[in-house]
Amino acid sequence: MEPIIKVNNSTYYLGVNDRQTRFFENLWPIPHGMAYNSYLIKDEKNVLLDTVDITYTDRFLRQLRAALAGEKLDYIVINHMEPDHSGSLALILSHYPEATLVVNRQSKKMLEGYFGEVEHVLEVSEKETLPIGSRELRFITAPMVHWPEVMFTYDPLEETLFSADAFGSYGTVDGGIFDYQRSDTEHQMNECTRYYSNIVGMYGPFVQKVMKKAETLPIKQICSLHGSIWQERIPEILRLYDQLAAYGSEPGLVLVYATMYGHLSELADTIAHAAGRAGVTPVKVYNLASQDVSYAISDIFRYSGVIIGSPTYNNSLYPKIEELLSKLEMRKVSPRFYGHFGTGSWNPNVAGKLTDFGERMKWTTVADPVTMLMSMAGDKEAEGVRLGEAMAKAILSGTPEIAK
Ligand code: FEO
């Protein structure tokens, strides 16, 4: 068995890497796998913080035994009841039946729902602390980040925040558990943004509220349930969360479309190139017929300009574009600069639907839509260039505001 990894003087890392699952929540692609993190604080009382997905119970149990080194497990704190973190709980309790589960009012109900009656349960609130020897653990409720029962646990001795799903990312933890052990910072931040926008994205106001509560705490380490432990890059990850939770944006264009036979690709490229020539960077282009919506949503959370294109399909929007629109509406990503384009052979019928979508989102429309029939015949190239340039002008002029 490999040596147990220490997070600080008194905390051990007990996470596992999942390199088998292809879709997180059976929905979102994870080509770089997923880490389920758990932690053990050792003091006069030993405290386990969350567990892991049930698939990995054996490996997790071996690590827990090694870290405890024959000592008793006194408490298991449940920061989040979602099964990627509580899945191993029943099996762990069968090995450590004397452990007391530390829950809040909401997680207690969920605990009973998933596992029936559990023997040793201690219900805590934000006002209470848990003395474990040389420190008293504190609790910060974080409802809807990402489920209603979520809480953070704070260790004042090590100045460590255990932040449940918050600040987590897709991807396994490779080589080292700390942020400074990774050289792929940009990839890491992109996967954090994708995870946030896919999983927690519709709860921005709740995230803002809990960040306000946590901002007064001295924090040396942030231990999320997914991804690396934040230490050197705490300012960057807090800045990123500030922006994401407020639906803020930075200059850049995301052009998302889909095409059945490739004709709309020519118009998409015309628009994207015109925006690029006019000075916009980055310009990110997604064809949802071949790329997953997860990545497009992530970039729409990040950048200030969005252009959407769709073929007409069954007299309506192309299904993959409908899926995008519904996911964006659910997540209330606004404000953004907006434009759209479409095609429809004999009966193009998407412009009205895309206009309605922009109005519901309160996005600022920068130019008239471009609609083509079978090909780029006529003045479609010039119209596409006009849309790209109008978008560039808006993006370069400042940040979008909620449209009236
Ligand atoms: Fe990682 Fe909301 O579970």
CSV table of C-alpha atoms and ligand atoms in Angstrom, one decimal:
chain,number,residue,atom,x,y,z
A,1,MET,CA,0.0,0.0,0.0
A,2,GLU,CA,1.4,3.4,-0.9
A,3,PRO,CA,2.0,5.9,1.8
A,4,ILE,CA,-0.9,8.0,3.0
A,5,ILE,CA,-0.7,11.6,1.8
A,6,LYS,CA,-0.8,14.4,4.4
A,7,VAL,CA,-2.7,17.7,3.7
A,8,ASN,CA,-1.2,19.4,6.7
A,9,ASN,CA,0.2,18.4,10.1
A,10,SER,CA,-3.0,16.7,11.2
A,11,THR,CA,-5.1,16.0,8.1
A,12,TYR,CA,-4.8,13.1,5.7
A,13,TYR,CA,-6.0,12.9,2.1
A,14,LEU,CA,-8.1,9.8,1.4
A,15,GLY,CA,-9.3,10.5,-2.1
A,16,VAL,CA,-9.7,8.1,-5.0
A,17,ASN,CA,-9.4,8.6,-8.8
A,18,ASP,CA,-12.2,7.4,-11.1
A,19,ARG,CA,-10.8,6.6,-14.5
A,20,GLN,CA,-13.6,4.3,-15.6
A,21,THR,CA,-16.7,6.6,-15.6
A,22,ARG,CA,-17.3,8.4,-18.9
A,23,PHE,CA,-20.0,10.8,-17.8
A,24,PHE,CA,-20.3,12.5,-14.4
A,25,GLU,CA,-23.9,12.3,-13.2
A,26,ASN,CA,-24.3,10.1,-16.3
A,27,LEU,CA,-24.5,13.3,-18.3
A,28,TRP,CA,-21.3,15.4,-18.4
A,29,PRO,CA,-18.2,14.1,-20.2
A,30,ILE,CA,-15.1,13.5,-18.1
A,31,PRO,CA,-12.4,12.6,-20.5
A,32,HIS,CA,-9.8,13.2,-17.8
A,33,GLY,CA,-11.7,11.2,-15.1
A,34,MET,CA,-12.9,12.4,-11.7
A,35,ALA,CA,-11.5,12.5,-8.2
A,36,TYR,CA,-13.7,11.9,-5.1
A,37,ASN,CA,-11.9,13.4,-2.2
A,38,SER,CA,-12.3,12.6,1.5
A,39,TYR,CA,-10.2,13.8,4.4
A,40,LEU,CA,-9.3,12.5,7.9
A,41,ILE,CA,-8.4,15.0,10.7
A,42,LYS,CA,-6.5,13.3,13.6
A,43,ASP,CA,-6.6,14.8,17.0
A,44,GLU,CA,-7.8,13.5,20.4
A,45,LYS,CA,-10.9,12.6,18.4
A,46,ASN,CA,-10.5,11.4,14.8
A,47,VAL,CA,-12.8,12.9,12.2
A,48,LEU,CA,-13.6,11.7,8.7
A,49,LEU,CA,-14.9,14.3,6.3
A,50,ASP,CA,-17.3,12.7,3.8
A,51,THR,CA,-16.6,9.4,2.0
A,52,VAL,CA,-16.3,8.4,-1.7
A,53,ASP,CA,-18.4,6.8,-4.5
A,54,ILE,CA,-19.5,3.3,-3.6
A,55,THR,CA,-17.4,1.8,-6.5
A,56,TYR,CA,-14.2,2.7,-4.6
A,57,THR,CA,-15.1,1.6,-1.1
A,58,ASP,CA,-12.5,-1.1,-0.9
A,59,ARG,CA,-9.6,1.2,-1.8
A,60,PHE,CA,-11.0,4.0,0.4
A,61,LEU,CA,-11.3,1.6,3.4
A,62,ARG,CA,-7.7,0.5,3.0
A,63,GLN,CA,-6.6,4.1,3.1
A,64,LEU,CA,-8.8,4.9,6.0
A,65,ARG,CA,-7.4,2.0,8.0
A,66,ALA,CA,-3.8,3.0,7.2
A,67,ALA,CA,-4.4,6.6,8.2
A,68,LEU,CA,-6.1,5.7,11.5
A,69,ALA,CA,-3.3,3.3,12.3
A,70,GLY,CA,-5.3,1.3,14.7
A,71,GLU,CA,-7.0,4.3,16.4
A,72,LYS,CA,-10.7,4.8,16.7
A,73,LEU,CA,-12.8,6.6,14.2
A,74,ASP,CA,-14.9,9.0,16.3
A,75,TYR,CA,-16.8,11.2,13.9
A,76,ILE,CA,-17.9,11.2,10.2
A,77,VAL,CA,-18.9,14.7,9.2
A,78,ILE,CA,-21.4,14.8,6.3
A,79,ASN,CA,-20.8,17.9,4.3
A,80,HIS,CA,-22.7,16.7,1.3
A,81,MET,CA,-25.1,13.7,0.9
A,82,GLU,CA,-24.9,13.3,-2.9
A,83,PRO,CA,-24.0,9.6,-3.5
A,84,ASP,CA,-20.6,10.5,-5.1
A,85,HIS,CA,-19.6,11.4,-1.5
A,86,SER,CA,-22.0,9.4,0.7
A,87,GLY,CA,-22.1,6.2,-1.4
A,88,SER,CA,-19.6,4.4,0.8
A,89,LEU,CA,-21.2,5.5,4.1
A,90,ALA,CA,-23.1,2.3,4.9
A,91,LEU,CA,-20.2,0.1,4.3
A,92,ILE,CA,-17.8,2.3,6.2
A,93,LEU,CA,-20.3,2.3,9.2
A,94,SER,CA,-20.4,-1.5,9.1
A,95,HIS,CA,-16.6,-1.4,9.7
A,96,TYR,CA,-16.7,1.5,12.2
A,97,PRO,CA,-20.2,1.2,13.9
A,98,GLU,CA,-19.1,3.3,16.9
A,99,ALA,CA,-18.5,6.4,14.7
A,100,THR,CA,-21.0,9.3,15.2
A,101,LEU,CA,-22.3,10.9,12.1
A,102,VAL,CA,-22.2,14.7,12.2
A,103,VAL,CA,-25.1,16.1,10.2
A,104,ASN,CA,-27.3,19.2,9.9
A,105,ARG,CA,-31.1,19.3,9.9
A,106,GLN,CA,-31.3,18.8,6.1
A,107,SER,CA,-28.7,16.1,5.8
A,108,LYS,CA,-30.2,14.2,8.6
A,109,LYS,CA,-33.4,13.8,6.6
A,110,MET,CA,-31.5,12.7,3.5
A,111,LEU,CA,-29.4,10.3,5.6
A,112,GLU,CA,-32.6,8.6,6.8
A,113,GLY,CA,-33.9,8.6,3.2
A,114,TYR,CA,-30.9,6.9,1.8
A,115,PHE,CA,-29.9,4.6,4.6
A,116,GLY,CA,-32.8,4.3,7.0
A,117,GLU,CA,-32.3,4.9,10.7
A,118,VAL,CA,-28.6,5.3,11.8
A,119,GLU,CA,-27.6,4.7,15.4
A,120,HIS,CA,-25.2,7.5,16.4
A,121,VAL,CA,-26.1,10.8,14.9
A,122,LEU,CA,-25.1,14.3,16.1
A,123,GLU,CA,-27.1,17.2,14.6
A,124,VAL,CA,-25.2,20.5,14.4
A,125,SER,CA,-26.0,24.0,13.3
A,126,GLU,CA,-23.8,26.9,12.3
A,127,LYS,CA,-23.9,28.2,15.9
A,128,GLU,CA,-22.4,25.0,17.3
A,129,THR,CA,-18.8,23.7,17.2
A,130,LEU,CA,-17.4,20.3,17.5
A,131,PRO,CA,-14.5,20.0,20.0
A,132,ILE,CA,-12.0,17.3,19.0
A,133,GLY,CA,-9.0,18.0,21.2
A,134,SER,CA,-6.7,20.9,20.2
A,135,ARG,CA,-9.4,22.6,18.1
A,136,GLU,CA,-13.1,23.0,17.7
A,137,LEU,CA,-14.4,22.4,14.2
A,138,ARG,CA,-16.9,25.0,12.9
A,139,PHE,CA,-19.7,24.6,10.4
A,140,ILE,CA,-21.0,26.9,7.7
A,141,THR,CA,-24.2,26.0,6.0
A,142,ALA,CA,-24.0,26.3,2.2
A,143,PRO,CA,-27.5,25.5,1.0
A,144,MET,CA,-27.8,24.8,-2.8
A,145,VAL,CA,-24.0,24.7,-3.3
A,146,HIS,CA,-25.1,22.2,-4.8
A,147,TRP,CA,-27.9,20.5,-2.8
A,148,PRO,CA,-29.9,22.0,0.1
A,149,GLU,CA,-28.1,20.1,2.9
A,150,VAL,CA,-24.5,21.2,1.8
A,151,MET,CA,-22.3,22.6,4.5
A,152,PHE,CA,-18.6,23.6,4.8
A,153,THR,CA,-16.5,22.5,7.7
A,154,TYR,CA,-13.7,24.9,9.0
A,155,ASP,CA,-10.7,23.8,10.9
A,156,PRO,CA,-9.3,26.9,12.8
A,157,LEU,CA,-6.1,25.2,13.9
A,158,GLU,CA,-4.9,24.4,10.4
A,159,GLU,CA,-6.9,27.2,8.8
A,160,THR,CA,-8.4,24.8,6.4
A,161,LEU,CA,-11.8,25.0,4.7
A,162,PHE,CA,-13.5,21.8,3.7
A,163,SER,CA,-15.8,23.2,1.0
A,164,ALA,CA,-17.9,20.3,-0.3
A,165,ASP,CA,-18.4,20.6,-4.1
A,166,ALA,CA,-17.4,24.3,-4.1
A,167,PHE,CA,-14.1,25.0,-5.8
A,168,GLY,CA,-14.1,21.5,-7.3
A,169,SER,CA,-13.2,20.5,-10.8
A,170,TYR,CA,-13.5,17.6,-13.2
A,171,GLY,CA,-10.4,15.5,-13.7
A,172,THR,CA,-8.4,13.1,-11.6
A,173,VAL,CA,-5.7,14.2,-9.1
A,174,ASP,CA,-2.5,13.2,-10.8
A,175,GLY,CA,0.9,13.1,-9.2
A,176,GLY,CA,0.2,15.4,-6.4
A,177,ILE,CA,-2.9,16.7,-4.5
A,178,PHE,CA,-1.9,20.4,-4.3
A,179,ASP,CA,-2.5,23.0,-6.9
A,180,TYR,CA,1.2,24.0,-7.0
A,181,GLN,CA,2.1,20.5,-8.0
A,182,ARG,CA,0.3,21.0,-11.3
A,183,SER,CA,1.8,22.8,-14.3
A,184,ASP,CA,-1.5,22.9,-16.3
A,185,THR,CA,-3.0,25.8,-14.5
A,186,GLU,CA,-5.1,26.9,-17.5
A,187,HIS,CA,-6.6,23.4,-18.0
A,188,GLN,CA,-7.3,23.2,-14.3
A,189,MET,CA,-9.1,26.6,-14.2
A,190,ASN,CA,-11.1,25.6,-17.4
A,191,GLU,CA,-12.2,22.3,-15.8
A,192,CYS,CA,-13.2,24.2,-12.6
A,193,THR,CA,-15.3,26.5,-14.7
A,194,ARG,CA,-16.8,23.7,-16.6
A,195,TYR,CA,-17.6,21.8,-13.4
A,196,TYR,CA,-19.1,24.9,-11.8
A,197,SER,CA,-21.2,25.9,-14.9
A,198,ASN,CA,-22.5,22.3,-15.4
A,199,ILE,CA,-23.1,21.3,-11.8
A,200,VAL,CA,-23.6,24.4,-9.6
A,201,GLY,CA,-24.3,27.0,-12.3
A,202,MET,CA,-27.9,27.6,-11.5
A,203,TYR,CA,-27.3,28.6,-7.9
A,204,GLY,CA,-25.1,31.7,-8.3
A,205,PRO,CA,-26.9,33.8,-5.6
A,206,PHE,CA,-26.5,30.9,-3.1
A,207,VAL,CA,-22.8,30.7,-3.9
A,208,GLN,CA,-22.4,34.4,-3.4
A,209,LYS,CA,-24.0,34.2,0.0
A,210,VAL,CA,-21.8,31.5,1.3
A,211,MET,CA,-18.7,33.2,-0.1
A,212,LYS,CA,-19.6,36.2,2.0
A,213,LYS,CA,-19.9,34.1,5.1
A,214,ALA,CA,-16.5,32.5,4.5
A,215,GLU,CA,-14.6,35.6,3.5
A,216,THR,CA,-13.8,36.6,7.1
A,217,LEU,CA,-12.0,33.3,7.8
A,218,PRO,CA,-8.2,33.0,7.5
A,219,ILE,CA,-7.7,30.2,5.0
A,220,LYS,CA,-4.5,28.5,4.1
A,221,GLN,CA,-6.0,25.5,2.3
A,222,ILE,CA,-9.3,24.8,0.6
A,223,CYS,CA,-10.1,21.1,0.4
A,224,SER,CA,-12.9,20.5,-2.1
A,225,LEU,CA,-14.6,17.1,-2.6
A,226,HIS,CA,-13.3,17.1,-6.3
A,227,GLY,CA,-10.0,18.1,-7.8
A,228,SER,CA,-6.8,19.5,-6.3
A,229,ILE,CA,-6.4,21.1,-2.9
A,230,TRP,CA,-6.1,24.9,-3.3
A,231,GLN,CA,-3.2,26.4,-1.5
A,232,GLU,CA,-1.0,28.7,-3.6
A,233,ARG,CA,-3.8,29.5,-6.1
A,234,ILE,CA,-6.4,30.4,-3.5
A,235,PRO,CA,-6.7,34.1,-4.7
A,236,GLU,CA,-7.2,32.9,-8.3
A,237,ILE,CA,-9.9,30.3,-7.5
A,238,LEU,CA,-11.7,32.9,-5.2
A,239,ARG,CA,-11.6,35.4,-8.1
A,240,LEU,CA,-12.9,32.9,-10.5
A,241,TYR,CA,-15.8,32.0,-8.2
A,242,ASP,CA,-16.6,35.6,-7.6
A,243,GLN,CA,-17.0,36.1,-11.4
A,244,LEU,CA,-18.9,32.9,-12.0
A,245,ALA,CA,-21.3,33.3,-9.1
A,246,ALA,CA,-22.2,36.9,-10.2
A,247,TYR,CA,-22.6,35.7,-13.9
A,248,GLY,CA,-19.8,38.2,-14.7
A,249,SER,CA,-17.8,37.9,-17.9
A,250,GLU,CA,-14.6,38.7,-19.6
A,251,PRO,CA,-14.2,39.9,-23.3
A,252,GLY,CA,-14.6,37.0,-25.7
A,253,LEU,CA,-17.0,35.4,-28.1
A,254,VAL,CA,-18.6,32.0,-28.0
A,255,LEU,CA,-20.3,31.0,-31.2
A,256,VAL,CA,-22.4,27.8,-30.8
A,257,TYR,CA,-24.2,26.2,-33.7
A,258,ALA,CA,-25.1,22.8,-35.1
A,259,THR,CA,-25.3,21.6,-38.7
A,260,MET,CA,-26.6,18.4,-40.4
A,261,TYR,CA,-24.8,18.7,-43.8
A,262,GLY,CA,-22.2,21.4,-43.1
A,263,HIS,CA,-23.8,24.4,-44.9
A,264,LEU,CA,-24.2,26.4,-41.7
A,265,SER,CA,-20.5,25.9,-40.9
A,266,GLU,CA,-19.6,28.3,-43.7
A,267,LEU,CA,-21.8,31.0,-42.2
A,268,ALA,CA,-20.5,30.3,-38.7
A,269,ASP,CA,-16.9,30.7,-39.9
A,270,THR,CA,-17.7,33.9,-41.8
A,271,ILE,CA,-19.2,35.4,-38.6
A,272,ALA,CA,-16.4,34.1,-36.3
A,273,HIS,CA,-13.6,35.3,-38.6
A,274,ALA,CA,-15.2,38.7,-38.9
A,275,ALA,CA,-15.3,39.1,-35.1
A,276,GLY,CA,-11.7,37.9,-34.9
A,277,ARG,CA,-10.5,40.3,-37.6
A,278,ALA,CA,-12.2,43.1,-35.7
A,279,GLY,CA,-10.1,42.4,-32.7
A,280,VAL,CA,-12.0,39.9,-30.5
A,281,THR,CA,-10.0,37.3,-28.7
A,282,PRO,CA,-10.7,34.6,-27.9
A,283,VAL,CA,-13.3,33.4,-30.4
A,284,LYS,CA,-14.5,29.9,-29.4
A,285,VAL,CA,-16.6,28.0,-31.9
A,286,TYR,CA,-18.6,24.9,-31.1
A,287,ASN,CA,-20.6,22.6,-33.4
A,288,LEU,CA,-23.0,20.8,-31.1
A,289,ALA,CA,-23.6,18.1,-33.7
A,290,SER,CA,-20.1,16.8,-32.8
A,291,GLN,CA,-19.1,18.5,-29.6
A,292,ASP,CA,-20.7,18.2,-26.2
A,293,VAL,CA,-22.8,21.0,-24.8
A,294,SER,CA,-20.9,20.9,-21.5
A,295,TYR,CA,-17.9,22.8,-23.0
A,296,ALA,CA,-20.1,25.4,-24.7
A,297,ILE,CA,-22.0,26.1,-21.5
A,298,SER,CA,-18.7,26.5,-19.7
A,299,ASP,CA,-17.4,29.2,-22.1
A,300,ILE,CA,-20.8,31.0,-22.1
A,301,PHE,CA,-20.4,31.4,-18.4
A,302,ARG,CA,-17.0,32.9,-19.0
A,303,TYR,CA,-17.3,35.2,-22.0
A,304,SER,CA,-19.3,38.3,-22.8
A,305,GLY,CA,-20.5,37.6,-26.3
A,306,VAL,CA,-22.7,34.7,-27.5
A,307,ILE,CA,-23.8,33.9,-31.1
A,308,ILE,CA,-26.1,31.0,-31.6
A,309,GLY,CA,-26.9,29.3,-34.9
A,310,SER,CA,-29.4,26.6,-35.7
A,311,PRO,CA,-30.9,24.7,-38.7
A,312,THR,CA,-34.7,24.4,-38.9
A,313,TYR,CA,-35.6,20.9,-37.9
A,314,ASN,CA,-39.2,19.6,-37.8
A,315,ASN,CA,-40.3,23.2,-38.2
A,316,SER,CA,-38.4,24.1,-35.0
A,317,LEU,CA,-34.9,24.4,-33.6
A,318,TYR,CA,-32.3,21.6,-34.0
A,319,PRO,CA,-32.6,19.4,-30.9
A,320,LYS,CA,-29.0,19.9,-29.8
A,321,ILE,CA,-29.6,23.7,-29.9
A,322,GLU,CA,-32.9,23.3,-28.0
A,323,GLU,CA,-30.9,21.5,-25.3
A,324,LEU,CA,-28.4,24.3,-25.1
A,325,LEU,CA,-31.0,27.0,-24.8
A,326,SER,CA,-32.9,25.1,-22.1
A,327,LYS,CA,-29.7,24.5,-20.1
A,328,LEU,CA,-28.8,28.2,-20.3
A,329,GLU,CA,-32.2,29.3,-19.3
A,330,MET,CA,-32.2,27.0,-16.3
A,331,ARG,CA,-28.8,28.5,-15.3
A,332,LYS,CA,-30.0,32.1,-15.8
A,333,VAL,CA,-26.7,33.1,-17.4
A,334,SER,CA,-27.1,36.9,-18.0
A,335,PRO,CA,-26.2,39.5,-19.1
A,336,ARG,CA,-24.5,38.8,-22.4
A,337,PHE,CA,-24.2,40.4,-25.9
A,338,TYR,CA,-26.2,38.3,-28.3
A,339,GLY,CA,-26.6,37.5,-32.0
A,340,HIS,CA,-28.0,34.6,-33.9
A,341,PHE,CA,-28.2,33.0,-37.3
A,342,GLY,CA,-29.9,30.0,-39.0
A,343,THR,CA,-31.0,28.1,-42.0
A,344,GLY,CA,-34.0,26.1,-43.2
A,345,SER,CA,-33.9,25.2,-46.9
A,346,TRP,CA,-37.5,25.8,-48.0
A,347,ASN,CA,-38.9,27.2,-44.7
A,348,PRO,CA,-36.3,28.7,-42.3
A,349,ASN,CA,-38.1,29.0,-39.0
A,350,VAL,CA,-35.6,29.5,-36.3
A,351,ALA,CA,-35.0,33.3,-36.2
A,352,GLY,CA,-38.2,34.0,-34.2
A,353,LYS,CA,-37.4,31.3,-31.7
A,354,LEU,CA,-33.9,32.5,-31.2
A,355,THR,CA,-35.0,36.1,-30.8
A,356,ASP,CA,-37.6,35.0,-28.2
A,357,PHE,CA,-34.8,33.2,-26.3
A,358,GLY,CA,-32.6,36.3,-26.2
A,359,GLU,CA,-35.5,38.3,-24.9
A,360,ARG,CA,-36.2,35.8,-22.1
A,361,MET,CA,-32.6,35.8,-21.2
A,362,LYS,CA,-32.5,39.6,-21.2
A,363,TRP,CA,-29.4,39.5,-23.4
A,364,THR,CA,-28.5,42.6,-25.5
A,365,THR,CA,-28.9,41.9,-29.2
A,366,VAL,CA,-26.1,43.5,-31.2
A,367,ALA,CA,-27.4,43.1,-34.8
A,368,ASP,CA,-30.2,41.6,-37.0
A,369,PRO,CA,-30.1,37.8,-37.4
A,370,VAL,CA,-28.8,36.3,-40.5
A,371,THR,CA,-31.0,33.7,-42.2
A,372,MET,CA,-30.0,31.6,-45.2
A,373,LEU,CA,-31.9,29.0,-47.2
A,374,MET,CA,-29.8,26.3,-48.9
A,375,SER,CA,-26.4,28.0,-49.2
A,376,MET,CA,-24.5,31.2,-48.8
A,377,ALA,CA,-25.9,32.5,-52.1
A,378,GLY,CA,-26.7,36.2,-52.4
A,379,ASP,CA,-25.5,38.6,-49.7
A,380,LYS,CA,-25.2,36.1,-46.9
A,381,GLU,CA,-21.4,36.6,-46.6
A,382,ALA,CA,-21.8,40.3,-46.2
A,383,GLU,CA,-24.6,39.8,-43.6
A,384,GLY,CA,-22.4,37.4,-41.7
A,385,VAL,CA,-19.5,39.8,-41.7
A,386,ARG,CA,-21.9,42.5,-40.4
A,387,LEU,CA,-23.0,40.3,-37.5
A,388,GLY,CA,-19.4,39.4,-36.6
A,389,GLU,CA,-18.3,43.0,-36.7
A,390,ALA,CA,-21.3,44.3,-34.7
A,391,MET,CA,-20.6,41.6,-32.0
A,392,ALA,CA,-16.9,42.7,-31.9
A,393,LYS,CA,-17.9,46.3,-31.5
A,394,ALA,CA,-20.1,45.4,-28.5
A,395,ILE,CA,-17.5,43.1,-26.9
A,396,LEU,CA,-14.7,45.6,-27.2
A,397,SER,CA,-16.9,48.5,-26.0
A,398,GLY,CA,-17.3,47.1,-22.5
A,399,THR,CA,-19.4,44.7,-20.4
A,400,PRO,CA,-23.0,43.7,-21.2
A,401,GLU,CA,-25.9,44.9,-19.0
A,402,ILE,CA,-29.3,43.3,-18.4
A,403,ALA,CA,-31.4,44.3,-21.4
A,404,LYS,CA,-34.6,46.2,-20.6
B,1,FEO,FE1,-19.8,16.0,-5.9
B,1,FEO,FE2,-22.9,17.5,-5.5
B,1,FEO,O1,-21.7,16.1,-5.6
